[in-house]
Coordinates of C-alpha atoms in Angstrom, one line a residue:
M18 CA -88.5 -78.1 -10.2
A19 CA -92.1 -77.5 -9.4
E20 CA -93.2 -77.1 -5.8
T21 CA -94.8 -80.1 -4.1
S22 CA -97.3 -79.4 -1.4
Y23 CA -97.9 -81.5 1.8
D24 CA -99.9 -81.3 4.9
L25 CA -96.8 -82.0 6.9
I26 CA -93.1 -82.2 6.1
V27 CA -90.8 -83.9 8.6
V28 CA -87.2 -83.2 8.6
G29 CA -85.2 -86.1 10.0
A30 CA -86.2 -89.7 9.9
G31 CA -84.9 -90.8 13.4
P32 CA -87.3 -92.2 16.0
G33 CA -89.0 -88.9 16.6
G34 CA -89.4 -88.0 12.9
Y35 CA -90.5 -91.3 11.3
V36 CA -93.0 -91.9 14.2
A37 CA -94.4 -88.4 13.6
A38 CA -94.7 -89.1 9.9
I39 CA -96.5 -92.4 10.5
R40 CA -99.0 -91.0 13.0
A41 CA -99.7 -88.1 10.7
A42 CA -100.4 -90.3 7.9
Q43 CA -102.7 -92.5 10.0
L44 CA -104.6 -89.3 10.7
G45 CA -105.2 -88.7 7.0
M46 CA -102.4 -86.2 6.2
K47 CA -100.3 -86.1 3.2
V48 CA -96.8 -86.4 4.6
C49 CA -93.2 -86.1 3.3
I50 CA -90.1 -87.0 5.4
V51 CA -86.7 -85.7 4.6
E52 CA -83.5 -87.6 5.6
R53 CA -79.9 -86.8 4.7
E54 CA -78.4 -90.1 5.7
H55 CA -80.2 -93.3 6.9
L56 CA -83.9 -93.9 7.8
G57 CA -83.9 -94.6 11.5
G58 CA -81.5 -91.9 12.4
I59 CA -78.7 -92.2 14.8
C60 CA -80.6 -94.5 17.1
L61 CA -81.3 -97.3 14.8
N62 CA -78.0 -97.0 12.8
W63 CA -75.4 -95.7 15.2
G64 CA -76.8 -95.6 18.7
C65 CA -79.5 -97.4 20.6
I66 CA -79.8 -100.6 18.5
P67 CA -76.2 -101.4 17.4
T68 CA -74.8 -100.7 20.9
K69 CA -77.3 -103.1 22.4
A70 CA -76.4 -105.7 19.8
M71 CA -72.6 -105.3 20.8
L72 CA -73.5 -105.3 24.6
R73 CA -75.4 -108.6 24.1
S74 CA -72.3 -110.1 22.7
S75 CA -70.3 -109.0 25.6
E76 CA -73.0 -110.3 28.0
V77 CA -72.9 -113.7 26.5
F78 CA -69.0 -113.8 26.5
H79 CA -69.2 -112.9 30.3
L80 CA -71.8 -115.8 30.8
M81 CA -69.5 -118.2 29.0
H82 CA -66.8 -117.5 31.4
R83 CA -69.2 -118.4 34.3
A84 CA -70.2 -121.7 32.7
K85 CA -68.9 -123.7 35.6
E86 CA -71.2 -122.1 38.1
F87 CA -74.2 -123.4 36.1
G88 CA -72.8 -126.9 35.9
L89 CA -71.6 -126.5 32.3
K90 CA -68.4 -126.8 30.4
A91 CA -67.0 -124.2 28.0
D92 CA -63.3 -124.5 26.9
G93 CA -61.4 -122.3 24.6
I94 CA -63.7 -119.2 25.1
G95 CA -62.8 -116.3 22.8
Y96 CA -64.3 -113.7 20.5
D97 CA -64.1 -112.3 17.1
L98 CA -64.4 -108.6 17.3
D99 CA -65.1 -108.2 13.6
A100 CA -67.8 -110.8 13.7
V101 CA -69.3 -108.9 16.8
V102 CA -69.3 -105.6 14.9
K103 CA -70.7 -107.4 11.8
R104 CA -73.7 -108.7 13.7
S105 CA -74.4 -105.3 15.2
R106 CA -74.3 -103.6 11.7
K107 CA -76.6 -106.4 10.3
V108 CA -79.2 -105.8 13.2
A109 CA -79.0 -102.0 12.4
G110 CA -79.4 -102.6 8.7
Q111 CA -82.4 -104.8 9.2
L112 CA -84.3 -102.3 11.3
S113 CA -83.3 -99.4 9.1
G114 CA -84.7 -101.3 6.1
G115 CA -87.9 -101.9 8.2
I116 CA -88.4 -98.1 8.5
G117 CA -88.4 -97.9 4.7
H118 CA -91.1 -100.5 4.6
L119 CA -93.2 -98.6 7.2
M120 CA -92.9 -95.5 5.0
K121 CA -94.3 -97.2 2.0
K122 CA -97.1 -98.9 4.0
N123 CA -98.2 -95.6 5.3
K124 CA -97.8 -93.7 2.0
V125 CA -95.2 -91.3 3.4
T126 CA -93.1 -89.8 0.7
V127 CA -89.3 -90.1 1.4
V128 CA -86.9 -87.6 0.1
M129 CA -83.2 -88.3 0.6
G130 CA -81.2 -85.1 0.9
E131 CA -80.0 -82.0 2.9
A132 CA -82.9 -79.8 3.9
T133 CA -83.1 -76.1 4.6
L134 CA -86.1 -73.9 5.5
P135 CA -85.9 -70.7 3.3
A136 CA -89.2 -69.4 4.6
K137 CA -92.1 -70.3 6.9
G138 CA -93.9 -73.4 5.4
R139 CA -91.2 -74.1 3.0
V140 CA -88.4 -76.7 2.8
K141 CA -85.7 -76.9 0.1
V142 CA -83.9 -80.2 -0.3
K143 CA -80.6 -80.7 -1.9
T144 CA -80.6 -84.2 -3.4
D145 CA -78.3 -86.2 -5.7
K146 CA -80.4 -85.1 -8.6
G147 CA -80.6 -81.4 -7.8
E148 CA -83.1 -79.5 -5.6
E149 CA -86.6 -80.1 -4.5
N150 CA -88.9 -77.4 -3.3
L151 CA -91.6 -78.5 -0.8
T152 CA -94.3 -76.6 1.0
A153 CA -96.6 -77.6 4.0
K154 CA -98.9 -76.1 6.5
N155 CA -96.8 -77.7 9.2
I156 CA -93.1 -78.7 9.5
V157 CA -91.6 -80.9 12.3
L158 CA -87.8 -80.5 13.0
A159 CA -86.4 -84.0 14.1
T160 CA -82.8 -83.5 13.1
G161 CA -81.4 -85.0 16.2
A162 CA -77.9 -84.5 17.6
R163 CA -74.3 -85.5 17.3
A164 CA -71.5 -86.1 19.7
R165 CA -69.9 -83.0 21.3
E166 CA -66.4 -82.6 20.9
L167 CA -64.2 -80.5 23.3
P168 CA -61.1 -78.4 22.1
G169 CA -58.1 -80.6 22.2
L170 CA -60.1 -83.8 22.6
E171 CA -61.4 -84.0 19.0
A172 CA -61.8 -87.5 17.5
D173 CA -59.5 -88.7 14.8
G174 CA -60.8 -92.1 14.3
K175 CA -57.5 -93.8 15.1
L176 CA -56.6 -93.1 18.7
V177 CA -59.5 -90.9 19.8
W178 CA -62.9 -92.1 19.0
T179 CA -66.6 -90.9 19.3
Y180 CA -69.4 -93.4 19.6
K181 CA -69.4 -94.1 15.7
H182 CA -65.7 -95.1 15.9
A183 CA -66.3 -97.3 18.9
L184 CA -69.1 -99.1 17.0
Q185 CA -66.7 -99.9 14.2
P186 CA -63.4 -100.1 16.0
A187 CA -60.2 -100.1 14.0
H188 CA -58.7 -102.2 16.7
M189 CA -59.5 -103.8 20.1
P190 CA -58.3 -101.4 22.8
K191 CA -55.7 -102.7 25.2
K192 CA -55.7 -99.8 27.5
L193 CA -58.7 -97.7 27.1
L194 CA -59.8 -94.2 28.5
V195 CA -63.4 -93.3 28.4
I196 CA -64.1 -89.5 29.0
G197 CA -67.5 -89.1 30.5
S198 CA -69.7 -91.5 32.6
G199 CA -73.1 -90.8 31.3
A200 CA -75.1 -93.7 29.5
I201 CA -72.9 -93.7 26.4
G202 CA -69.5 -93.6 28.1
I203 CA -70.5 -96.3 30.6
E204 CA -72.0 -98.6 28.0
F205 CA -68.8 -98.5 25.9
A206 CA -66.7 -98.8 29.0
S207 CA -68.7 -102.0 30.0
F208 CA -68.5 -103.4 26.6
Y209 CA -64.7 -103.1 26.1
N210 CA -63.9 -103.9 29.7
T211 CA -65.8 -107.1 29.5
L212 CA -63.8 -108.1 26.4
G213 CA -60.6 -107.5 28.2
A214 CA -59.6 -103.9 27.8
D215 CA -57.8 -102.2 30.7
T216 CA -60.5 -99.5 31.2
T217 CA -60.4 -96.2 33.0
V218 CA -63.4 -93.9 33.2
V219 CA -62.9 -90.1 33.9
E220 CA -65.9 -88.1 35.1
V221 CA -65.9 -84.4 35.9
M222 CA -68.8 -84.8 38.4
D223 CA -68.5 -86.3 41.8
R224 CA -70.0 -89.5 40.8
V225 CA -70.5 -91.8 37.8
L226 CA -73.8 -91.8 36.1
P227 CA -74.5 -88.3 37.6
V228 CA -78.1 -88.1 36.6
E229 CA -79.0 -91.2 38.6
D230 CA -79.9 -91.3 42.2
A231 CA -76.7 -91.0 44.3
E232 CA -77.2 -94.5 46.0
I233 CA -77.5 -96.1 42.6
S234 CA -74.4 -94.3 41.4
A235 CA -72.4 -95.5 44.4
F236 CA -73.6 -99.1 43.8
A237 CA -72.7 -98.8 40.2
K238 CA -69.2 -97.5 41.0
K239 CA -68.5 -100.5 43.3
S240 CA -69.7 -103.0 40.7
F241 CA -67.6 -101.5 37.9
E242 CA -64.5 -101.4 40.1
K243 CA -65.1 -105.1 41.1
Q244 CA -65.0 -105.8 37.4
G245 CA -61.7 -104.1 37.1
M246 CA -62.5 -100.6 35.8
K247 CA -60.7 -97.7 37.3
I248 CA -63.1 -94.8 38.1
M249 CA -61.8 -91.2 38.3
Q250 CA -64.4 -88.9 39.7
K251 CA -64.1 -85.0 40.1
S252 CA -61.5 -85.3 37.3
I253 CA -60.9 -83.5 34.1
V254 CA -59.1 -84.5 31.0
K255 CA -57.3 -81.2 30.2
K256 CA -55.1 -82.3 27.2
L257 CA -54.3 -85.2 25.0
D258 CA -50.8 -85.7 23.6
R259 CA -51.0 -88.0 20.5
A260 CA -48.1 -90.2 19.4
K261 CA -48.1 -92.8 16.7
D262 CA -49.8 -95.5 18.6
T263 CA -50.4 -94.0 22.1
V264 CA -52.2 -91.1 23.7
T265 CA -50.9 -89.4 26.9
A266 CA -53.9 -87.9 28.8
H267 CA -53.3 -85.0 31.1
I268 CA -55.9 -85.5 33.8
E269 CA -56.5 -82.9 36.6
V270 CA -57.4 -84.6 39.9
G271 CA -57.6 -82.5 43.1
G272 CA -55.9 -79.5 41.5
K273 CA -52.8 -81.6 40.3
I274 CA -52.2 -83.0 36.8
E275 CA -51.5 -86.7 36.4
K276 CA -50.3 -88.1 33.1
H277 CA -51.5 -91.5 31.9
E278 CA -50.9 -93.4 28.7
Y279 CA -53.6 -95.1 26.7
D280 CA -53.8 -96.7 23.2
T281 CA -57.4 -95.6 22.7
V282 CA -59.6 -92.8 24.0
I283 CA -63.5 -92.7 23.6
S284 CA -64.9 -89.2 24.1
A285 CA -68.5 -89.3 25.4
V286 CA -69.1 -85.7 26.9
G287 CA -72.5 -85.0 25.7
I288 CA -74.4 -84.0 22.5
V289 CA -75.0 -81.0 20.5
G290 CA -78.2 -80.3 18.4
N291 CA -78.1 -80.4 14.7
V292 CA -79.3 -77.0 14.1
E293 CA -76.8 -75.6 11.7
G294 CA -77.6 -74.9 8.1
L295 CA -81.4 -75.1 8.4
G296 CA -82.0 -71.3 8.4
L297 CA -83.6 -71.4 11.8
E298 CA -82.3 -68.1 13.2
E299 CA -83.5 -66.4 10.0
L300 CA -87.0 -67.7 10.7
G301 CA -87.0 -66.4 14.3
V302 CA -86.5 -69.7 16.0
E303 CA -84.9 -69.3 19.4
L304 CA -81.9 -71.6 20.2
D305 CA -80.4 -72.4 23.7
R306 CA -77.0 -74.0 23.5
T307 CA -77.6 -75.7 20.1
H308 CA -81.2 -76.9 21.1
V309 CA -84.5 -75.5 19.9
V310 CA -86.6 -73.8 22.6
T311 CA -90.1 -75.1 22.4
D312 CA -93.3 -74.9 24.5
Q313 CA -94.9 -78.0 26.1
Y314 CA -96.5 -79.0 22.8
C315 CA -93.1 -78.8 20.9
R316 CA -94.1 -75.6 19.2
T317 CA -91.2 -73.3 18.3
G318 CA -93.1 -69.9 18.3
V319 CA -93.0 -69.8 14.6
D320 CA -96.5 -70.7 13.1
G321 CA -96.6 -74.3 12.0
L322 CA -93.1 -75.1 13.1
Y323 CA -92.4 -77.8 15.7
A324 CA -89.3 -79.3 17.0
I325 CA -89.1 -82.8 18.7
G326 CA -86.5 -85.2 20.0
D327 CA -82.8 -84.4 20.6
I328 CA -82.9 -81.1 18.7
A329 CA -85.3 -79.9 21.4
G330 CA -85.3 -80.2 25.2
A331 CA -84.1 -82.9 27.6
P332 CA -84.2 -85.7 28.3
W333 CA -82.6 -86.7 25.0
L334 CA -83.9 -90.1 24.6
A335 CA -85.3 -91.9 21.7
H336 CA -88.6 -93.0 23.4
K337 CA -89.3 -89.5 24.5
A338 CA -88.8 -88.4 20.8
S339 CA -91.1 -91.0 19.6
H340 CA -93.8 -89.9 22.0
E341 CA -93.4 -86.3 21.1
G342 CA -93.8 -87.4 17.4
V343 CA -97.2 -88.8 18.1
M344 CA -98.2 -85.9 20.3
V345 CA -97.3 -83.3 17.6
A346 CA -99.1 -85.1 14.8
E347 CA -102.3 -85.4 16.9
H348 CA -102.0 -81.8 18.0
M349 CA -102.0 -80.7 14.3
A350 CA -105.0 -82.9 13.8
G351 CA -106.9 -80.9 16.5
M352 CA -106.9 -83.8 18.9
D353 CA -106.8 -83.3 22.8
V354 CA -103.2 -84.2 23.6
H355 CA -101.2 -84.3 26.8
P356 CA -97.7 -82.7 27.0
V357 CA -94.8 -85.1 27.7
K358 CA -93.7 -84.8 31.2
P359 CA -89.9 -85.4 31.6
E360 CA -90.4 -86.9 35.2
T361 CA -92.5 -89.6 33.6
I362 CA -89.8 -90.6 31.0
A363 CA -87.6 -93.6 32.1
G364 CA -83.8 -93.5 31.6
C365 CA -82.0 -96.8 30.9
T366 CA -78.3 -97.7 30.8
Y367 CA -77.5 -101.0 29.5
C368 CA -74.0 -101.6 31.2
H369 CA -73.3 -104.5 33.5
P370 CA -75.2 -104.3 35.8
Q371 CA -78.0 -102.4 34.1
V372 CA -79.3 -99.2 35.5
A373 CA -82.9 -97.8 35.1
S374 CA -84.9 -95.0 36.7
V375 CA -88.0 -92.9 36.5
G376 CA -89.1 -89.8 38.3
Y377 CA -87.3 -88.0 41.1
T378 CA -84.2 -89.0 42.8
E379 CA -84.2 -88.9 46.7
A380 CA -82.2 -85.6 46.6
K381 CA -84.5 -84.1 44.1
A382 CA -87.7 -85.0 45.9
K383 CA -86.2 -83.4 49.1
E384 CA -85.2 -80.3 47.2
L385 CA -88.7 -79.9 45.9
G386 CA -90.0 -80.0 49.5
Y387 CA -91.6 -83.4 49.6
E388 CA -91.7 -85.3 53.0
I389 CA -90.7 -88.7 51.7
K390 CA -90.7 -92.5 52.5
V391 CA -88.0 -94.5 50.9
G392 CA -88.0 -98.3 50.3
R393 CA -85.2 -100.6 49.2
F394 CA -84.9 -104.2 48.4
P395 CA -81.6 -106.1 47.3
F396 CA -81.5 -108.6 44.5
I397 CA -79.9 -111.1 47.1
G398 CA -83.3 -111.5 48.7
N399 CA -85.1 -112.6 45.5
G400 CA -85.3 -116.2 44.6
K401 CA -85.3 -115.6 40.8
A402 CA -82.3 -113.4 41.0
I403 CA -80.4 -116.1 42.9
A404 CA -81.6 -118.8 40.5
L405 CA -80.3 -116.7 37.5
G406 CA -76.9 -116.1 39.3
E407 CA -77.7 -112.3 39.4
E408 CA -77.6 -111.4 43.1
N409 CA -75.9 -108.0 42.4
G410 CA -78.5 -105.3 42.4
M411 CA -81.1 -103.4 44.2
V412 CA -84.5 -101.5 43.8
K413 CA -85.3 -98.3 45.4
T414 CA -88.7 -96.4 45.6
I415 CA -89.5 -93.0 46.8
F416 CA -93.0 -92.0 47.9
D417 CA -94.7 -88.8 49.0
A418 CA -95.3 -89.4 52.7
K419 CA -98.4 -87.4 52.8
T420 CA -100.3 -88.7 49.7
G421 CA -98.6 -91.9 49.0
E422 CA -97.8 -90.9 45.4
L423 CA -94.9 -92.8 43.7
L424 CA -92.3 -90.0 43.2
G425 CA -89.5 -92.1 41.8
A426 CA -88.0 -95.5 41.3
H427 CA -84.3 -96.4 40.8
M428 CA -82.9 -99.8 40.0
I429 CA -79.7 -101.4 39.3
G430 CA -79.2 -105.1 38.4
A431 CA -80.1 -107.8 35.8
E432 CA -83.0 -106.8 33.5
V433 CA -83.9 -103.7 35.2
T434 CA -84.2 -101.9 31.9
E435 CA -87.2 -104.2 31.3
L436 CA -88.6 -103.9 34.8
I437 CA -88.7 -100.2 35.0
Q438 CA -91.7 -99.9 32.8
G439 CA -93.9 -101.2 35.6
Y440 CA -93.0 -98.1 37.6
V441 CA -93.3 -95.9 34.5
V442 CA -97.0 -97.0 34.2
G443 CA -97.4 -96.4 37.9
R444 CA -96.0 -92.7 37.6
Q445 CA -98.3 -92.1 34.6
L446 CA -101.4 -93.3 36.4
E447 CA -100.3 -91.4 39.6
T448 CA -100.2 -94.6 41.4
T449 CA -100.0 -94.7 45.3
E450 CA -98.4 -97.1 47.6
E451 CA -101.7 -98.7 48.3
D452 CA -102.3 -99.5 44.7
L453 CA -98.9 -101.1 44.4
M454 CA -99.2 -103.1 47.7
H455 CA -102.5 -104.6 46.5
T456 CA -101.0 -105.7 43.2
V457 CA -100.1 -109.4 43.0
F458 CA -96.6 -109.9 41.4
P459 CA -96.0 -113.3 39.9
H460 CA -93.6 -115.8 41.5
P461 CA -90.8 -116.4 41.0
T462 CA -89.9 -113.2 39.1
L463 CA -87.6 -110.4 39.4
S464 CA -90.5 -108.0 39.6
E465 CA -91.3 -109.2 43.1
M466 CA -88.5 -106.9 44.2
M467 CA -90.5 -104.1 42.9
H468 CA -93.3 -105.0 45.3
E469 CA -91.0 -105.6 48.3
S470 CA -89.4 -102.2 47.8
V471 CA -92.7 -100.6 48.1
L472 CA -93.5 -102.6 51.2
D473 CA -90.1 -101.7 52.7
A474 CA -91.0 -98.0 52.4
Y475 CA -93.9 -98.5 54.7
G476 CA -92.2 -101.0 57.2
R477 CA -94.0 -104.0 55.7
V478 CA -91.2 -105.8 53.7
I479 CA -91.5 -109.6 53.9
H480 CA -88.2 -111.1 52.6
M481 CA -85.6 -109.0 54.2

């Protein structure tokens, strides 16, 4: 087949890739995007979006059980797991279809198939109809990542699941083991625990949600245990013995092996970048533990070749990938761009209660040599939180004692994944405590706690 030439070829149509394609097209480039499975990538089809749809169902189920607290009656409360899953798949399908519309609107050529890079500036795509040979001055790698599987803990889809199996469960777990307490593990633990599964979470580190501030992790652990979860920290699943309908997990705790039986195991022990089969090493692309090494502008070191999103550096988050997509498109167009700073990227976990953070933890700020001021404010001191029946939570802020710069913000409680953006803007604008103190927060809102936490750091808190 004859070669087709473009200004830009994007490999991978996830939240990094499709955004890069759209922005490049807006800037007048002739763009092609290659995708082997679904437009929208893992995020829209098997990650961010369908999990939030399922978690919304469990949240409503939880609230239905609390109806009496709000003066309401709800009898015969139950759920239909198949219907819950069907709704989540419908939501994912709707958004994936929307990406196709956006590609057409922006005149981006879509090629469905498996891509390889046989040489610099060239992409070969194996499609259902054969092969297509594409050329471009610039190529963006946005192939994403997949679940990491540890030896002996591999998923089988029946007893041992990855996130994909957990999104389309073959059965409702009765006794569930979740390996790993990062965002993915905790979200699934929260969902299935709320629906009634006897849930245990095993974490190799000394606390759950280990990337979060230690105080927030401790608060989360107490909340999860109050909901009936069993949390095993500083523990390692060494082996899984699989029978017909059960799994016996050999868990090392304090140097001793404990055996526990479950009917379902979800493995959530991190990700590996999708770097295989692309021909990257032959091109001279440097890899570090399945991820592409890049500079601050996402350049790989090979002329005209960029890498963004989960295939590149941490944090491995969809919104970071999208922002990188915009940045690289504008960089190619010769615009003055600002590199993505990891410490300005928020992390959100949609468990119950929700967790969100941006910037440095208290420990990290001290490690970096900052003299700090720390403020805290509890949900129980906020009128809107009490009115919502959501008194469980806290907001924590960390400031540079010398300059007043907001170094970090950490939150746990209802809707904090929506609230955190206020602090994200603050970090981006290099906001000081004075700016935040002089800001008028509307009443009654949960956001008032953000203000009070700042005031507390400087001994001026009002409602505590």
